[in-house]
Tab-separated table of C-alpha atoms and ligand atoms in Angstrom:
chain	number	residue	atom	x	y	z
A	361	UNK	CA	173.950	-17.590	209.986
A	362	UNK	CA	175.050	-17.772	206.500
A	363	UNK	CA	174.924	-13.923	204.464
A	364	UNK	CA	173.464	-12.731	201.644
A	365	UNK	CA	175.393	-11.563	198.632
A	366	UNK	CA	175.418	-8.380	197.109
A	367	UNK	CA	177.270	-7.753	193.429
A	368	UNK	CA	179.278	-4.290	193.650
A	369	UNK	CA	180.317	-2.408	190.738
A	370	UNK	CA	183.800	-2.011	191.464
A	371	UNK	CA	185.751	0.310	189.954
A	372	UNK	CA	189.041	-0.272	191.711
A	373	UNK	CA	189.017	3.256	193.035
A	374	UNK	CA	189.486	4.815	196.726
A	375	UNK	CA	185.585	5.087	197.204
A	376	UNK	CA	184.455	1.426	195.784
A	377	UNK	CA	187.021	-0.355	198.016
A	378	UNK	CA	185.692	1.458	201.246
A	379	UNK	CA	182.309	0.069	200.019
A	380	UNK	CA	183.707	-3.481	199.806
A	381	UNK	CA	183.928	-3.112	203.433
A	382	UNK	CA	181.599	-0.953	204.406
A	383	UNK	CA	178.789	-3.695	202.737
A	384	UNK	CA	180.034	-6.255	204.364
A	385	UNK	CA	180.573	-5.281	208.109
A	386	UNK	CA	177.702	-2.333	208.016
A	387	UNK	CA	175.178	-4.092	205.850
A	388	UNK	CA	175.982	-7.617	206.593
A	389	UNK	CA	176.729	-8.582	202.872
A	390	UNK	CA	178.898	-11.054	201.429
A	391	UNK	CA	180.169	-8.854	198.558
A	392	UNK	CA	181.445	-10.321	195.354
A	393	UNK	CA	182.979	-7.520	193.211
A	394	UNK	CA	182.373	-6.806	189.171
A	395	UNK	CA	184.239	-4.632	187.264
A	396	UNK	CA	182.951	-4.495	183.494
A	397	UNK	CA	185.601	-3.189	181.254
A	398	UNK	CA	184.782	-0.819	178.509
A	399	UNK	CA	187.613	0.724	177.606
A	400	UNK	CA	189.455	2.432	180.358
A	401	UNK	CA	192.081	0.079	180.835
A	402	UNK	CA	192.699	-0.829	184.597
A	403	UNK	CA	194.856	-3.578	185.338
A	404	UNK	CA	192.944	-6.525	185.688
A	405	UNK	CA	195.086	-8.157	188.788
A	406	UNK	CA	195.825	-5.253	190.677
A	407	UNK	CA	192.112	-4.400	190.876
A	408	UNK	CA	191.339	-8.136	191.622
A	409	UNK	CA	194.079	-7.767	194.422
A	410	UNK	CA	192.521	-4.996	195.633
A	411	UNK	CA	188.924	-6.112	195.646
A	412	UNK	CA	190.060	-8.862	197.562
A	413	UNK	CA	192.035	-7.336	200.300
A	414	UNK	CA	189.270	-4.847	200.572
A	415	UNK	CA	187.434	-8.101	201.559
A	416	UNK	CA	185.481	-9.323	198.866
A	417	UNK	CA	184.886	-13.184	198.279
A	418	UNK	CA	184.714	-13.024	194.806
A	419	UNK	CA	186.313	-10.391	191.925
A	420	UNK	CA	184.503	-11.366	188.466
A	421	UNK	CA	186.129	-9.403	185.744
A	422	UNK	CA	184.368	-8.709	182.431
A	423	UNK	CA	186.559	-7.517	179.427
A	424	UNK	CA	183.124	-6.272	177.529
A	425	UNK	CA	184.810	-3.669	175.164
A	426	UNK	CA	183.441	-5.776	171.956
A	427	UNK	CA	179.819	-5.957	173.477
A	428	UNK	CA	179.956	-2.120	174.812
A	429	UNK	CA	181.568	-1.264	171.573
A	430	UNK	CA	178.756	-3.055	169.414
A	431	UNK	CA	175.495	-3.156	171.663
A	432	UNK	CA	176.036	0.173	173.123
A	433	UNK	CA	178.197	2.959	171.175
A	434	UNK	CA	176.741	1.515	167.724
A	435	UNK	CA	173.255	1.783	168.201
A	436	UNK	CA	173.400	5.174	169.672
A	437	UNK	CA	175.556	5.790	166.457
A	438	UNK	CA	172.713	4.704	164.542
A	439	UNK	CA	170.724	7.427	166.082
A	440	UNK	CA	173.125	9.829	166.021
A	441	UNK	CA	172.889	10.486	169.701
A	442	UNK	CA	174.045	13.461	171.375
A	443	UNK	CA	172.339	15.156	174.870
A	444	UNK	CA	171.074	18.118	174.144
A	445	UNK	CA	172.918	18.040	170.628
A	446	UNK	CA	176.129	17.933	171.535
A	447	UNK	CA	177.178	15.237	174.191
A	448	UNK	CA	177.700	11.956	172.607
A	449	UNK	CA	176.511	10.305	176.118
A	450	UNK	CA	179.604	7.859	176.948
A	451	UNK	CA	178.974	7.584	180.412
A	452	UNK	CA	175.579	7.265	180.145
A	453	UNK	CA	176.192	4.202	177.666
A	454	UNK	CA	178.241	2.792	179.881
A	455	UNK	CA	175.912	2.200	182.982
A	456	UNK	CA	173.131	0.113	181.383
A	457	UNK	CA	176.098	-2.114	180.431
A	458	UNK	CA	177.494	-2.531	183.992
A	459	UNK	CA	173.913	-3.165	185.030
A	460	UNK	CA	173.527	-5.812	183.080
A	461	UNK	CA	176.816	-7.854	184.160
A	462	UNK	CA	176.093	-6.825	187.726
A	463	UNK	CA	172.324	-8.412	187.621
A	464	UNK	CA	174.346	-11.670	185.321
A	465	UNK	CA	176.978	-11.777	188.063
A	466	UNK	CA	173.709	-11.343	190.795
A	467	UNK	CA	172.539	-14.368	189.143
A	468	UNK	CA	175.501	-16.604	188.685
A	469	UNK	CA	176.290	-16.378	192.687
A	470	UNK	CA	172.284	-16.148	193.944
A	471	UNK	CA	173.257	-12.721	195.138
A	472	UNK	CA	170.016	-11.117	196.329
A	473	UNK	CA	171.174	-7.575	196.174
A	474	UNK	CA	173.371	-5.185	194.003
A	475	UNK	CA	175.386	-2.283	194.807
A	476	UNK	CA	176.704	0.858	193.361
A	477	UNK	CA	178.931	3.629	194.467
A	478	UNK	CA	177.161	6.440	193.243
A	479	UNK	CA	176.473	9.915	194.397
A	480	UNK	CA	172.757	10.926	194.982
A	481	UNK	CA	173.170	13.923	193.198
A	482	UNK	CA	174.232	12.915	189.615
A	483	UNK	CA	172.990	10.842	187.033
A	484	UNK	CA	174.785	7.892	187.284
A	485	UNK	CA	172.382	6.473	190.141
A	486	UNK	CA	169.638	6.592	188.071
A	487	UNK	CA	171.417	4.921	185.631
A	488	UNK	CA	172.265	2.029	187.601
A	489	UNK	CA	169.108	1.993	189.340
A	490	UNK	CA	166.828	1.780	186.202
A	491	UNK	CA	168.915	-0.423	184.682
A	492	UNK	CA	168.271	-3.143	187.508
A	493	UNK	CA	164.842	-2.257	187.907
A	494	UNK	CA	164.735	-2.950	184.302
A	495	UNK	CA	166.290	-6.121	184.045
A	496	UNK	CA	165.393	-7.832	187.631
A	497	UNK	CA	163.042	-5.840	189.569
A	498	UNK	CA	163.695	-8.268	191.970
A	499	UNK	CA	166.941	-7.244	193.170
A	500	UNK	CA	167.781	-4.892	196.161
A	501	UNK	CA	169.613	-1.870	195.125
A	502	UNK	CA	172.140	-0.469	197.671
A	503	UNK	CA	173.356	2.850	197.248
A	504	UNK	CA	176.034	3.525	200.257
A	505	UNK	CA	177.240	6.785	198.615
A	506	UNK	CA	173.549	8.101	198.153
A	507	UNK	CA	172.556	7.316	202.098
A	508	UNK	CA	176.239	8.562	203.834
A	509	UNK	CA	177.599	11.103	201.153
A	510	UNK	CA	180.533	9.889	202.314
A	511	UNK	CA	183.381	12.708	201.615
A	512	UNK	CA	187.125	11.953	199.876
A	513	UNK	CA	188.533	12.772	203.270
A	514	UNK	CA	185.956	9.841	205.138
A	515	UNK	CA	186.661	7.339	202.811
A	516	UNK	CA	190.785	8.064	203.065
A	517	UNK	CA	189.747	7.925	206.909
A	518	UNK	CA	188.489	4.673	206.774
A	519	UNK	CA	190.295	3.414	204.504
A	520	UNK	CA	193.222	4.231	206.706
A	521	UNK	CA	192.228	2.674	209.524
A	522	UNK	CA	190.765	-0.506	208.149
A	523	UNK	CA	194.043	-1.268	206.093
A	524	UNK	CA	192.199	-1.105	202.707
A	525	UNK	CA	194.625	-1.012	199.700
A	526	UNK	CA	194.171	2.198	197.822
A	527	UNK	CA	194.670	3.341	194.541
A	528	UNK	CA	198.873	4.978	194.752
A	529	UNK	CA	198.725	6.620	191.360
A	530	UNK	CA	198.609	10.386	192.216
A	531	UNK	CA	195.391	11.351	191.996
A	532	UNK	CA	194.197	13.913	189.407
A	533	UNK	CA	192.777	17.055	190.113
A	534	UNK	CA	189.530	16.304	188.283
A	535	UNK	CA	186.598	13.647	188.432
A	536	UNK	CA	187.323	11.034	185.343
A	537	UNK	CA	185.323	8.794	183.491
A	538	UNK	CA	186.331	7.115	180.779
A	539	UNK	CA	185.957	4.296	178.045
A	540	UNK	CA	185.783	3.668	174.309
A	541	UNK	CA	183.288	6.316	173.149
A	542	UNK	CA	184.506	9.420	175.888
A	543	UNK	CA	185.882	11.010	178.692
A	544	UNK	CA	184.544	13.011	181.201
A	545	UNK	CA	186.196	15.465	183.194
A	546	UNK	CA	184.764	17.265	186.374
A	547	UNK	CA	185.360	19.195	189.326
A	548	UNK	CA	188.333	21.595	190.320
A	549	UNK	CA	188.613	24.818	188.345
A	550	UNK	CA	186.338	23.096	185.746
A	551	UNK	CA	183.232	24.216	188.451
A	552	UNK	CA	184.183	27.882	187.522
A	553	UNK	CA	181.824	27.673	184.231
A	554	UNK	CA	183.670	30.504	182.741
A	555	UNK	CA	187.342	29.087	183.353
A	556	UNK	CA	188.401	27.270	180.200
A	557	UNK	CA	189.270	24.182	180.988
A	558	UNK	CA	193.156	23.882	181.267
A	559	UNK	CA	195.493	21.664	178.980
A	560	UNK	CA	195.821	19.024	181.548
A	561	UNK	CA	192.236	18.189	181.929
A	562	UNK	CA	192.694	16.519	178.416
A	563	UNK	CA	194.292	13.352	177.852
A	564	UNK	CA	193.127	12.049	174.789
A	565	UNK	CA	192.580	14.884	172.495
A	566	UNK	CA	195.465	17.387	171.611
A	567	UNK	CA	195.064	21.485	171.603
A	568	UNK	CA	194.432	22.858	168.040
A	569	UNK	CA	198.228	23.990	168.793
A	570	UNK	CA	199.804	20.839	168.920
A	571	UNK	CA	197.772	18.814	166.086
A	572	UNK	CA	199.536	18.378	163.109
A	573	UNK	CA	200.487	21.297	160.600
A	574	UNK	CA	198.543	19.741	157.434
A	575	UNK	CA	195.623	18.197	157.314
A	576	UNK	CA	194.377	14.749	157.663
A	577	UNK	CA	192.051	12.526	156.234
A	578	UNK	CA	189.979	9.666	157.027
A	579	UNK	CA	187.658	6.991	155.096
A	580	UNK	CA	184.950	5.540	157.401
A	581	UNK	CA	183.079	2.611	155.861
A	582	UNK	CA	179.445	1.443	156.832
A	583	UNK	CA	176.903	-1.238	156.724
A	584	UNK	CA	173.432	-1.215	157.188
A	585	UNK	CA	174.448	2.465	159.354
A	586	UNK	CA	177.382	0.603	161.444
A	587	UNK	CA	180.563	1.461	160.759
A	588	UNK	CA	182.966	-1.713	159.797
A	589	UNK	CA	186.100	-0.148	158.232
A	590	UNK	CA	188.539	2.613	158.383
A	591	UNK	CA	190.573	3.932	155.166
A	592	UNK	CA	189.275	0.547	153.808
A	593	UNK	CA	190.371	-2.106	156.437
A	594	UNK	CA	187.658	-4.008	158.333
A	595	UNK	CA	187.827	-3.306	161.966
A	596	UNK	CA	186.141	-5.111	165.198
A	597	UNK	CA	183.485	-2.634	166.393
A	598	UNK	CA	186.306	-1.902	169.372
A	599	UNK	CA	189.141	-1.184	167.511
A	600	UNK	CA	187.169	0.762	165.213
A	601	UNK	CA	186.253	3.092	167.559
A	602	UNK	CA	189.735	3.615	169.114
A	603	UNK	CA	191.197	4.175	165.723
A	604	UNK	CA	189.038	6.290	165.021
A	605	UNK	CA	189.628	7.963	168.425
A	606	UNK	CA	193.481	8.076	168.235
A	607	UNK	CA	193.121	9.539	164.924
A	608	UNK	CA	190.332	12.604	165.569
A	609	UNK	CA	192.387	13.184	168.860
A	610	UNK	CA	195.617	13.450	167.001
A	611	UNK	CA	193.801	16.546	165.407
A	612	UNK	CA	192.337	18.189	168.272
A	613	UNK	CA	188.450	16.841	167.005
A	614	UNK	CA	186.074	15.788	170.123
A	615	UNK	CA	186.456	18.341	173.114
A	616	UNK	CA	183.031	19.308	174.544
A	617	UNK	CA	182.153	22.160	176.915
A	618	UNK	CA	178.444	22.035	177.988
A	619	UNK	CA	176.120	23.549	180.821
A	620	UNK	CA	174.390	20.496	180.935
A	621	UNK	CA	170.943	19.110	182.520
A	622	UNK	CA	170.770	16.935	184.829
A	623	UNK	CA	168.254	14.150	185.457
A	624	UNK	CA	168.144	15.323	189.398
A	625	UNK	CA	167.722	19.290	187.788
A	626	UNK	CA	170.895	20.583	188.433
A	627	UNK	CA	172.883	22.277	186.006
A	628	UNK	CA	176.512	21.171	185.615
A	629	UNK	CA	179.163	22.495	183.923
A	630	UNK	CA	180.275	19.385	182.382
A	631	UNK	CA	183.565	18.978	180.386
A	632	UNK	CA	184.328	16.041	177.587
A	633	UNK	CA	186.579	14.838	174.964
A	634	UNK	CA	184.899	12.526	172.387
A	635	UNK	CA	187.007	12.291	169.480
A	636	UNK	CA	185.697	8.910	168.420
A	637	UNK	CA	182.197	9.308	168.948
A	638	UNK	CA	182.457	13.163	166.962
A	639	UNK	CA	183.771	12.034	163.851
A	640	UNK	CA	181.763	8.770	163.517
A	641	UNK	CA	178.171	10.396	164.595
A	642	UNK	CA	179.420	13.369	161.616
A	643	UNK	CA	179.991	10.470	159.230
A	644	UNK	CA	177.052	8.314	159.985
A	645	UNK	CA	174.905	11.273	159.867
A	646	UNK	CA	176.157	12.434	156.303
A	647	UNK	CA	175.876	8.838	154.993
A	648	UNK	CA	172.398	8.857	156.267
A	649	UNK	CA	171.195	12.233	154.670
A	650	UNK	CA	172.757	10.928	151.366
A	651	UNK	CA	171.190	6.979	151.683
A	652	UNK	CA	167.506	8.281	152.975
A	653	UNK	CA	164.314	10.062	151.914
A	654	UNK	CA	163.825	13.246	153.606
A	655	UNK	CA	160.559	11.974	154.307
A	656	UNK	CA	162.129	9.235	157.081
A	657	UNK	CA	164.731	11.569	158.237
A	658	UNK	CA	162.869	14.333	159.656
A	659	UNK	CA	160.855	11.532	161.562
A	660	UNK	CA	163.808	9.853	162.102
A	661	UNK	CA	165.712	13.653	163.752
A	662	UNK	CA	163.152	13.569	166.440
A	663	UNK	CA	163.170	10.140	167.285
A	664	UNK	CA	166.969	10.501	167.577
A	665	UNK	CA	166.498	13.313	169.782
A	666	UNK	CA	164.266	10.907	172.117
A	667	UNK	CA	166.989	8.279	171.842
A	668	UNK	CA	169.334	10.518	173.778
A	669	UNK	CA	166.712	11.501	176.018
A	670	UNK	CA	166.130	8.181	177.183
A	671	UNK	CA	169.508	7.348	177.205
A	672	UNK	CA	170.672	10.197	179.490
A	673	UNK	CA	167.768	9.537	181.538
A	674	UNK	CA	168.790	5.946	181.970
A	675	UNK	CA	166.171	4.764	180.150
A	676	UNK	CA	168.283	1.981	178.352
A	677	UNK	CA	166.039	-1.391	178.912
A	678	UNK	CA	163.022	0.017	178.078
A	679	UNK	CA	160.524	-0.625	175.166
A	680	UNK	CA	160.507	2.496	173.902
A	681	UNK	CA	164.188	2.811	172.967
A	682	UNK	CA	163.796	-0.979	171.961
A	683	UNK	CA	161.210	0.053	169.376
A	684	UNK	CA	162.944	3.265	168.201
A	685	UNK	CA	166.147	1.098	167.684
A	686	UNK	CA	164.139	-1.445	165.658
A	687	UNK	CA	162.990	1.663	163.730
A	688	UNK	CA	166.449	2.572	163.394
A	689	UNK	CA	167.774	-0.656	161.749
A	690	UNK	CA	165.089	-0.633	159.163
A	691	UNK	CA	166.577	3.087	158.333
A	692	UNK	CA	169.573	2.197	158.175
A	693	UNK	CA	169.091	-0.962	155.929
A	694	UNK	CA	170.505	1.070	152.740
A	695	UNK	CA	173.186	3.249	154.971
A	696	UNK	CA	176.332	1.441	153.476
A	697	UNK	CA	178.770	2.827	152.077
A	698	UNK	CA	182.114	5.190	152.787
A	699	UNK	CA	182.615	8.664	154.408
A	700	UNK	CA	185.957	10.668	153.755
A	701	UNK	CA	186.719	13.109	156.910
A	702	UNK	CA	188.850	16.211	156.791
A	703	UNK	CA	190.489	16.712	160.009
A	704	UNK	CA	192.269	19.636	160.661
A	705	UNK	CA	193.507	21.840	164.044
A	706	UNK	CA	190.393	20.801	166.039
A	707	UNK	CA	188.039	20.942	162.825
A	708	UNK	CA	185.987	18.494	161.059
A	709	UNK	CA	184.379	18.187	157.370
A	710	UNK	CA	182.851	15.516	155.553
A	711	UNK	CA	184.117	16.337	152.151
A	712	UNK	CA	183.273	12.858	150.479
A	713	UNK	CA	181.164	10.136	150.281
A	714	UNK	CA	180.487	7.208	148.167
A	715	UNK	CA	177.623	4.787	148.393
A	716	UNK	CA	175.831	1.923	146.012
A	717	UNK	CA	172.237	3.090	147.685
A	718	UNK	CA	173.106	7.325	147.306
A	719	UNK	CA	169.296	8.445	146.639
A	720	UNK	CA	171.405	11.189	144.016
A	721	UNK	CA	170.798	11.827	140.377
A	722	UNK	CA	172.985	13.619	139.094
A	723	UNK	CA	170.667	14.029	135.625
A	724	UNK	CA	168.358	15.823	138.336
A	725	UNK	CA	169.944	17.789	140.122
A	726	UNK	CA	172.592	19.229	137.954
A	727	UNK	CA	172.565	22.445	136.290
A	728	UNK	CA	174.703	21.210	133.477
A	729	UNK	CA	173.276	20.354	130.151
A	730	UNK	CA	172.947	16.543	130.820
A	731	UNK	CA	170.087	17.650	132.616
A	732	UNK	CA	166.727	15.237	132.698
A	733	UNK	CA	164.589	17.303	134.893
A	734	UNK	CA	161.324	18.152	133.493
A	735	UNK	CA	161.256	21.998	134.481
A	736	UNK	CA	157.526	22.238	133.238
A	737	UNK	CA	156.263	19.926	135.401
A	738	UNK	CA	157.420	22.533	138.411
A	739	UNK	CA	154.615	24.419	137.484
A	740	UNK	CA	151.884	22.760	138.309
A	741	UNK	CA	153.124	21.580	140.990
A	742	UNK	CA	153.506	24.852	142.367
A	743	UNK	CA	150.189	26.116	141.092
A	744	UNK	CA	148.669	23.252	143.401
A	745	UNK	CA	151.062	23.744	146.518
A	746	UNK	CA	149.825	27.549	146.727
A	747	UNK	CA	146.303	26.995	146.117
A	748	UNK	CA	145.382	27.494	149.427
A	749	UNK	CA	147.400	30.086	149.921
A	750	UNK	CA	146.282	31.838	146.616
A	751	UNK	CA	142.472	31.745	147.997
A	752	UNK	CA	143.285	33.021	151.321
A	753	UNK	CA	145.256	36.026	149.789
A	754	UNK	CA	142.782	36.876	147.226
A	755	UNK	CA	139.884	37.234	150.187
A	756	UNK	CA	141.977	39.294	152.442
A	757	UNK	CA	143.743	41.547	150.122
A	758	UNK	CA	147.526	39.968	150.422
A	759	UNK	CA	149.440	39.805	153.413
A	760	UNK	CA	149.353	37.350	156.521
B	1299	LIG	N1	177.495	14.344	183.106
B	1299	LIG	C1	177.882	13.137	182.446
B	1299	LIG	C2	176.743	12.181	182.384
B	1299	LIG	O1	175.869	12.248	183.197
B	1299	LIG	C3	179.142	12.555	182.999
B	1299	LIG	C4	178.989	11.673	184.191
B	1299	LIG	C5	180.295	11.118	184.579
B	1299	LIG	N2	180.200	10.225	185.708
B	1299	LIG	C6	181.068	10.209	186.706
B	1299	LIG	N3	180.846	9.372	187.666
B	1299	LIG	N4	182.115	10.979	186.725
B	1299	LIG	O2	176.682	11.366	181.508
């Protein structure tokens, strides 16, 4: 009887290769691997080796750093993203991405099914799950991981005794996950949540020790609120982000230590270092407050907040964040322009920016003697602003 197919996000790890076989001899699958790259750089024939000896008929690799960079990192740019104001989301970017090459893949091969090797207890599931659901509700979603909770020692086990290749770098003490706009580091001592996390749970950020003994600065150019150049030279939305990265990590800028929420309701103690997505969310956001009306912005700060929401939540390929992006780009039509970063021992400070579309007059706002600003008119405008207030106070004596 000829089987089924089922896509598998493959990382190239211990625990996806058990699930190459474990799909095809427990589930009866024909399993064609994808691995989406965004950044972490695996190598691209030793994971297609792998896949394959792990017994999967097909390995399609995806190098989608351009279209994470650019469809993924830069809108949530646009909106400023961080969960629960301080985690810039890179995992949760990186999911709705995967989803959508594993339901492509799914449809290139007929594959009726996709698969995913994540826990039942994090966030990641949902991710992947509402992703799919999102984009073709008619696929079946397998979740071995979820249904077995199968443990590190299991899958070394199995792996073991079915001859599966594994992974022979030495494996770090923590939980990793990486790509162009973070890393993520869990597990270990990092559970304890009043441990600071050690000096080798970072790898691309350097202690405020180590970074450089003067400071450093940095020009970030934008258009329309995405970022296109650095210290003037245009840049691929990629490489723009991982010069940026090198750059803020160089200085220490980007580590992240939060008791975070989870979608499931558990609280994690959840370790990151962002040094791209920190300096470029400080820039954008500076360029923003100097290119826009208070009037959008505070309508635009809580739709950004809901932006994060949604994007933690998994959210991704749904009309709501469609419509808030939409709202987004017509914000950011005027936010062009250049943002000068100080970086220095693990601190950050926009200390310049230029722009053609800076809503700034200096004839306002100065307290020189070029100044333009009728001071009469003030007040008026006061007079009418407290009106209310006025009345109220003069019924009931003063006071609130
Ligand atoms: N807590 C973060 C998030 O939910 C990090 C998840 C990292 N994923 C992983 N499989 N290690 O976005």
């Amino acid at each position: 009887m000829k089987r089924e197919k089922i896509v598998l996000a493959y990382s190239g790890g211990l625990d996806t290769s058990v699930l190459v076989r474990i799909l095809s001899t427990d589930y009866g699958y024909d399993v064609v691997c994808c691995h989406a790259d965004v950044g972490e750089a695996r190598d691209a024939k030793a994971l297609t080796d792998r896949a394959k000896a792990a017994g999967a008929i097909a390995m399609e690799m995806v190098d989608a750093k351009e279209e994470f960079a650019k469809d993924f990192c830069f809108p949530a740019l646009q909106a400023n993203a961080l969960y629960e104001g301080v985690y810039p989301l890179s995992a949760a970017l990186s999911r709705p991405l995967i989803g959508k090459h594993l339901v492509d893949v799914a449809h290139q091969y007929g594959a009726t099914a996709v698969a995913h090797g994540a826990t039942g207890k994090g966030n990641d599931q949902v991710r992947f799950d509402l992703a799919v659901k999102g984009l073709d509700p008619a696929l079946k979603i397998i979740a071995p991981q979820r249904e077995r909770n199968i443990s590190r020692d299991e899958a070394m086990d199995y792996a073991a005794k079915h001859g599966i290749a594994v992974p022979t770098t030495r494996k770090s003490p923590f939980s990793i996950d990486e790509n162009l706009w973070g890393r993520s580091i869990e597990g270990g001592v990092l559970e304890d949540p009043n441990t600071e996390p050690p000096e080798e749970a970072f790898a691309w950020t350097k202690s405020w020790q180590d970074a450089p003994a003067e400071p450093g600065l940095i020009r970030i150019g934008f258009e329309a609120g995405y970022p296109v150049s650095v210290n003037g030279e245009k840049l691929s939305p990629a490489r723009l982000i991982a010069r940026v990265g090198e750059f803020a990590g160089l200085h220490g800028v980007g580590r992240i230590d939060l008791m975070e929420n989870r979608v499931v309701g558990i609280k994690s103690r959840e370790t990151y270092e962002c040094p791209a997505a920190v300096a470029l969310i400080a820039a954008h956001q500076d360029l923003e407050r100097f290119t826009t009306l208070g009037l959008s912005a505070r309508t635009k700060g809580q739709l950004d907040s809901t932006f994060a929401q949604l994007t933690y939540d998994g959210f991704w390929y749904s009309p709501l964040r469609s419509a808030i992006q939409a709202f987004n780009d017509e914000h950011n039509k005027f936010v062009t322009g250049e943002v000068t970063l100080k970086l220095f021992k693990a601190s950050l400070r926009v200390v310049g920016r230029t722009s053609p579309f800076g809503v700034y007059n200096k004839l306002l706002s100065t307290y020189g003697r070029e100044d333009k600003f009728d001071h009469r008119a003030a007040e008026g405008f006061i007079n009418l602003l407290g009106l209310q207030l006025q009345e109220y106070s003069r019924l009931h004596g003063g006071g609130a």
